[in-house]
Amino acid sequence: MSAPAHGIFRSLRSFNYRVWVGGAFVSNVGTWVQRTAQDWLVLTQLTHHSASAVGFVMALQFGPQLLLLPWTGFVADHFNQRKVLIATQAAMGVLALALGLLTISGHVQLWHVYVFALLLGSAAAFDAPVRQTFVAELVGETGLSNAVALNSTSFNAARMIGPAVAGLVIAGVGTGWAFLINGASFIAVLISLALLRVSELHPNPRAVRTKGSFTEGFRYVWSRPDLKAILVMLFLIGTFGLNFPIFISTMAVGVFHADAKGYGLLSSIMAIGTVSGALLAAGRATPRFRSLLVGAIVFGVGCTLAAFAPSYWMFAAALVVIGVAALTFTNSTNSLMQLSTVPAMRGRVMALRVGVALGGTPIGAPIVGWVADNLGPRWALGIGAASGFAAAIVAVYALTRNVQSHAPLRTTA
């Protein structure tokens, strides 16, 4: 019997999913605390408001997603996913604690942040495709689309809390304590992984270990026009549009002259939009290719509104629009690619997705940071707007060629 296909929160009927999402939520709050504190540390304490330095940190943190693709996809498809997650989550927790102690001691330098960003990015590169495909083990095929959307809801609900907490912590006791909070938060997700009922998991078929398994993933995607179109759109928006640390920090500090609390509040306000977008996705029975077109257009419009925003609160309102659009777009790419991919190939396909979505950051973030430094933050947002409209053009082309019909979505196990 397939699971009921109605209800926004239907995946929470599963014990394993409830345990997982609870631990993940606590860890996600910590992640947003650290991301906000890290950007603030680089922008205001280790440099003189250098957006380029923030962009370089982003490049180091997300570059491994692309560079380590041959290994991350292999691990996701061939190894026990629960055990891999325990290892990656523990590693990221230790790194966060180490950076926190270094910062509290007063010895932190910019190059230290660069090194830790690279190490955290390397651990996250192995974690991300496993974490995304592990959802199918928790709820099965029929609940996958809903669970993916609820994962994003959890992540972005944490985004409403984390940056605001970071602003208060930075103002109250200092940046280093924000990193320690993140390190401690990983205990929650490790406990949740330990409490899972292994007998109730729905194991994904493991791929057979053969030479060329990574290139097999590339060939699979290359033979699928729908997947290629999604990845091109994801590259455009991921590389030049999803640079929110640069957009928000430079607008907050350079244009509206906000303090740490004001900066953290902007990130939390944006999360109102991302949570709304995630809940809308959770309410849909199955994702549609047209959602990508809508998400890309609205993303471009939102970035345009943000670029011309005359005041702090108008800019905050535009961030809500951007948040809804970004989550509509990214959730749709996630669900469409997972549901239309054979399970034994899913880890490698999702590793490619993560690599394309985040691996373009080493290209886009330094460019956007340079534009923000030399032409102003509003021009940097203009690049984000252009990425959304360019992705929309790709979606229109794909729809006119009817590429989505090459691999109908599977909505039953």
XYZ file of C-alpha atoms in Angstrom:
413
model
C 0.000 0.000 0.000
C 1.293 3.473 -0.794
C 1.288 6.215 1.773
C -1.536 8.737 1.704
C -0.734 11.478 -0.753
C -2.400 14.368 1.033
C -1.470 16.712 3.866
C 1.360 19.206 4.003
C 2.976 17.420 6.968
C 2.237 13.848 5.893
C 5.892 12.705 6.152
C 5.794 13.383 9.893
C 3.649 10.262 10.296
C 6.925 8.334 10.060
C 8.754 7.895 13.399
C 12.153 7.922 11.721
C 11.408 11.095 9.815
C 10.144 12.860 12.966
C 13.318 11.955 14.845
C 15.533 12.994 11.934
C 13.858 16.316 11.256
C 13.920 17.223 14.964
C 17.663 16.714 15.269
C 18.291 18.351 11.914
C 16.324 21.443 12.933
C 18.513 22.063 15.995
C 21.641 21.581 13.875
C 20.267 23.864 11.149
C 19.765 26.670 13.670
C 23.418 26.306 14.618
C 24.466 26.297 10.970
C 22.718 29.622 10.349
C 24.228 31.066 13.525
C 27.694 30.190 12.218
C 27.088 31.382 8.653
C 25.906 34.761 9.871
C 28.751 35.109 12.389
C 31.365 34.039 9.842
C 30.293 36.659 7.316
C 30.177 39.332 10.022
C 33.627 38.335 11.314
C 35.169 38.607 7.847
C 33.340 41.764 6.820
C 33.710 43.858 9.981
C 36.476 42.405 12.150
C 39.087 40.872 9.854
C 38.733 43.255 6.873
C 37.544 46.778 6.201
C 34.135 45.796 4.801
C 35.628 43.675 2.001
C 32.871 41.940 0.024
C 35.603 40.269 -2.040
C 36.895 38.525 1.095
C 33.375 37.284 1.891
C 33.126 36.038 -1.692
C 36.458 34.217 -1.369
C 35.297 32.513 1.831
C 32.166 31.369 -0.014
C 34.318 30.096 -2.891
C 36.436 28.015 -0.520
C 33.398 26.710 1.347
C 31.418 25.646 -1.710
C 34.233 24.840 -4.167
C 34.741 21.302 -2.801
C 31.170 20.469 -3.853
C 32.427 20.536 -7.447
C 36.043 19.445 -6.982
C 35.176 16.327 -4.987
C 32.311 15.192 -7.248
C 33.975 11.921 -8.356
C 34.132 10.777 -4.733
C 31.041 12.330 -3.139
C 28.600 10.746 -5.589
C 30.394 7.401 -5.296
C 30.101 7.479 -1.494
C 26.407 8.399 -1.652
C 25.578 5.472 -3.938
C 27.866 2.779 -2.488
C 28.157 3.246 1.299
C 25.748 2.965 4.219
C 24.199 6.434 4.242
C 23.394 6.573 7.958
C 27.020 5.801 8.881
C 28.355 8.336 6.388
C 26.114 11.018 7.914
C 27.365 10.230 11.415
C 30.948 10.731 10.202
C 30.328 13.956 8.252
C 28.144 15.569 10.914
C 30.696 14.791 13.631
C 33.512 16.223 11.514
C 31.639 19.486 10.888
C 30.847 19.799 14.589
C 34.499 19.443 15.566
C 35.567 22.038 12.981
C 32.983 24.544 14.242
C 34.171 24.091 17.840
C 37.812 24.545 16.793
C 37.069 27.789 14.926
C 35.085 29.037 17.915
C 37.932 28.396 20.349
C 40.395 30.078 17.991
C 38.152 33.145 17.734
C 37.445 33.409 21.467
C 41.172 33.185 22.215
C 41.729 36.275 20.059
C 44.145 34.549 17.678
C 41.865 34.207 14.659
C 43.150 35.669 11.382
C 41.603 35.864 7.940
C 43.645 32.946 6.625
C 42.329 30.802 9.485
C 38.771 31.457 8.309
C 39.817 30.526 4.772
C 41.256 27.191 5.959
C 38.227 26.314 8.073
C 35.876 27.277 5.233
C 37.722 24.840 2.948
C 37.649 22.032 5.527
C 33.974 22.577 6.353
C 33.190 22.676 2.645
C 34.999 19.375 2.087
C 33.024 17.647 4.846
C 29.782 19.202 3.573
C 30.552 17.989 0.036
C 30.313 14.384 1.237
C 27.392 15.167 3.540
C 25.043 16.967 1.122
C 24.241 14.285 -1.511
C 23.939 11.617 1.191
C 21.685 13.807 3.353
C 19.425 14.611 0.395
C 19.062 11.020 -0.806
C 18.799 9.643 2.770
C 15.304 11.150 2.887
C 14.123 8.346 0.602
C 15.348 5.796 3.161
C 13.324 7.535 5.866
C 9.961 7.805 4.082
C 10.146 5.658 0.946
C 9.517 6.675 -2.649
C 5.909 7.800 -2.211
C 6.767 10.307 0.512
C 9.927 11.640 -1.082
C 8.634 14.861 -2.633
C 6.840 15.904 0.558
C 9.818 15.012 2.765
C 12.200 17.018 0.571
C 9.927 20.035 0.925
C 9.603 19.606 4.695
C 13.400 19.323 4.963
C 13.628 22.715 3.291
C 10.942 24.041 5.622
C 13.001 22.922 8.615
C 16.203 24.379 7.171
C 14.595 27.709 6.458
C 12.588 27.853 9.668
C 15.984 27.562 11.334
C 17.069 30.423 9.110
C 14.450 32.597 10.793
C 16.009 31.878 14.180
C 19.730 31.397 13.527
C 20.745 34.800 12.102
C 18.760 36.666 14.772
C 20.416 34.548 17.477
C 23.796 35.220 15.866
C 23.186 38.969 15.962
C 22.340 38.820 19.671
C 25.292 36.539 20.480
C 27.772 38.685 18.533
C 26.524 41.855 20.206
C 26.390 40.238 23.652
C 29.404 37.946 24.044
C 31.311 37.944 20.752
C 31.574 36.105 17.438
C 33.478 33.084 18.720
C 30.572 31.947 20.889
C 28.370 31.743 17.774
C 30.746 29.119 16.361
C 30.670 27.166 19.628
C 26.855 27.155 19.534
C 26.978 25.627 16.061
C 29.501 22.997 17.141
C 27.283 21.967 20.042
C 24.189 21.827 17.825
C 25.596 18.867 15.879
C 25.063 16.716 18.986
C 21.310 16.838 18.281
C 21.558 15.403 14.774
C 24.020 12.723 15.926
C 21.555 11.669 18.631
C 18.732 11.548 16.077
C 20.798 9.295 13.795
C 21.498 6.988 16.730
C 17.791 6.790 17.658
C 16.519 5.825 14.185
C 14.717 2.494 13.916
C 17.008 0.809 11.416
C 14.474 -1.968 10.758
C 11.951 0.638 9.519
C 14.277 2.295 7.011
C 13.663 1.888 3.267
C 17.234 1.227 2.043
C 18.046 2.623 -1.370
C 19.526 -0.024 -3.695
C 23.308 0.235 -3.480
C 25.132 0.576 -6.782
C 27.573 -2.140 -7.836
C 31.190 -1.033 -7.467
C 32.676 -0.912 -10.966
C 35.284 1.158 -12.724
C 33.855 4.244 -14.370
C 30.857 4.506 -12.058
C 31.334 8.274 -11.843
C 31.401 8.706 -15.628
C 28.340 6.461 -15.752
C 26.521 9.140 -13.752
C 27.605 11.794 -16.247
C 26.442 9.678 -19.186
C 23.092 9.108 -17.495
C 22.514 12.847 -17.034
C 23.788 13.641 -20.541
C 21.209 11.239 -22.006
C 18.408 13.089 -20.211
C 17.461 16.473 -21.759
C 15.258 17.263 -18.757
C 18.102 16.827 -16.266
C 20.477 18.834 -18.445
C 18.025 21.747 -18.613
C 17.538 21.701 -14.838
C 21.300 21.701 -14.226
C 21.880 24.626 -16.606
C 19.222 26.672 -14.796
C 20.650 25.650 -11.432
C 24.142 26.676 -12.523
C 22.977 30.136 -13.560
C 21.051 30.921 -10.376
C 23.417 29.020 -8.069
C 26.515 30.747 -9.438
C 25.320 34.326 -9.762
C 22.074 34.507 -7.766
C 22.396 32.540 -4.535
C 25.059 34.824 -3.078
C 22.926 36.044 -0.193
C 25.831 36.495 2.287
C 27.279 39.094 -0.079
C 23.977 40.714 -1.026
C 22.643 41.036 2.512
C 25.894 41.931 4.305
C 26.960 44.617 1.835
C 23.506 46.189 1.623
C 23.127 46.084 5.423
C 26.539 47.573 6.187
C 27.362 49.625 3.097
C 23.950 51.039 2.153
C 21.769 51.021 5.263
C 24.598 51.209 7.886
C 23.024 48.520 10.067
C 24.700 46.937 13.114
C 25.074 43.193 13.831
C 21.465 42.937 15.073
C 20.131 44.690 11.969
C 22.174 42.421 9.728
C 20.967 39.271 11.485
C 17.371 40.484 11.301
C 17.555 40.812 7.508
C 18.594 37.170 7.135
C 15.782 36.114 9.458
C 13.241 38.177 7.501
C 14.355 36.531 4.270
C 13.640 33.187 5.921
C 9.948 34.139 6.120
C 9.926 33.886 2.337
C 11.967 30.696 2.172
C 9.749 28.948 4.730
C 6.661 30.039 2.783
C 8.158 28.684 -0.434
C 9.032 25.396 1.228
C 5.522 24.968 2.656
C 3.999 25.677 -0.762
C 6.219 22.945 -2.193
C 5.201 20.547 0.595
C 1.543 21.068 -0.284
C 2.022 19.988 -3.901
C 1.417 16.315 -4.661
C 4.183 16.223 -7.298
C 6.642 18.856 -8.553
C 6.206 20.339 -12.031
C 8.762 21.636 -14.509
C 6.752 24.848 -14.834
C 7.547 25.575 -11.171
C 11.134 26.144 -12.278
C 10.021 28.810 -14.746
C 7.862 30.596 -12.167
C 10.583 30.422 -9.533
C 13.251 31.808 -11.886
C 11.090 34.737 -13.050
C 10.039 35.721 -9.528
C 13.645 35.404 -8.359
C 14.743 37.869 -11.036
C 11.932 40.266 -10.118
C 12.760 40.012 -6.402
C 16.452 40.785 -6.947
C 15.465 43.756 -9.116
C 13.191 45.119 -6.369
C 15.949 44.617 -3.794
C 18.477 46.446 -5.971
C 16.234 49.533 -6.158
C 14.965 49.372 -2.544
C 15.133 52.914 -1.074
C 15.032 51.853 2.585
C 16.004 49.066 4.979
C 12.427 47.815 5.332
C 11.711 47.921 1.594
C 14.854 45.877 1.073
C 13.649 43.438 3.759
C 10.308 43.083 1.943
C 12.106 42.308 -1.318
C 14.115 39.617 0.481
C 10.848 37.849 1.348
C 9.975 37.713 -2.370
C 13.455 36.413 -3.187
C 13.110 33.782 -0.466
C 9.822 32.402 -1.813
C 11.237 32.255 -5.332
C 14.566 30.697 -4.339
C 12.886 27.879 -2.414
C 10.287 27.260 -5.123
C 13.113 26.910 -7.607
C 15.629 24.889 -5.584
C 13.029 22.541 -4.074
C 11.606 21.838 -7.520
C 15.049 20.958 -8.888
C 15.658 18.640 -5.939
C 12.342 16.789 -6.151
C 12.245 16.608 -9.957
C 15.760 15.155 -10.158
C 15.257 12.621 -7.351
C 11.835 11.391 -8.445
C 12.823 10.947 -12.091
C 16.126 9.149 -11.399
C 16.538 5.402 -10.852
C 17.425 4.766 -7.171
C 20.806 3.132 -7.847
C 21.916 6.250 -9.763
C 20.337 8.802 -7.422
C 23.385 9.507 -5.264
C 25.584 10.390 -8.239
C 22.864 12.487 -9.861
C 22.269 14.396 -6.632
C 26.003 14.871 -6.157
C 26.047 16.447 -9.618
C 23.111 18.631 -8.619
C 24.846 19.823 -5.456
C 28.109 20.280 -7.348
C 26.435 22.430 -9.994
C 24.325 24.388 -7.483
C 27.176 25.180 -5.108
C 30.278 24.405 -7.158
C 29.689 27.494 -9.274
C 30.145 29.654 -6.172
C 33.958 29.843 -6.616
C 33.201 31.504 -9.959
C 30.240 33.662 -9.051
C 30.940 34.771 -5.463
C 34.280 36.509 -6.194
C 32.739 38.215 -9.239
C 29.693 39.378 -7.294
C 31.948 40.451 -4.404
C 34.156 42.474 -6.767
C 31.111 44.168 -8.273
C 29.801 45.008 -4.791
C 33.172 46.493 -3.798
C 33.775 48.483 -6.980
C 30.340 49.310 -8.393
C 28.190 48.992 -5.286
C 25.908 46.375 -3.675
C 22.946 47.366 -5.847
C 24.830 46.393 -9.000
C 25.709 43.059 -7.404
C 21.990 42.418 -6.906
C 21.534 43.273 -10.581
C 23.706 40.266 -11.424
C 21.401 38.111 -9.297
C 18.377 39.451 -11.178
C 20.019 38.686 -14.531
C 20.703 35.094 -13.434
C 17.014 34.562 -12.673
C 15.862 35.928 -16.019
C 18.519 33.900 -17.887
C 17.352 30.711 -16.145
C 13.773 31.561 -17.104
C 14.821 31.715 -20.762
C 16.318 28.216 -20.440
C 13.043 26.990 -18.892
C 10.983 28.475 -21.731
C 13.254 26.776 -24.269
C 12.950 23.462 -22.420
C 9.165 23.708 -22.227
C 8.866 24.502 -25.932
C 10.999 21.435 -26.660
C 8.888 19.473 -24.163
C 12.023 17.974 -22.576
C 10.235 17.128 -19.335
C 8.304 14.383 -21.112
C 11.484 12.320 -21.585
C 11.265 10.988 -18.021
C 7.823 11.026 -16.406
C 7.830 11.380 -12.640
C 7.336 8.228 -10.648
C 4.761 8.818 -7.946
C 4.494 5.261 -6.698
C 7.109 2.984 -5.215
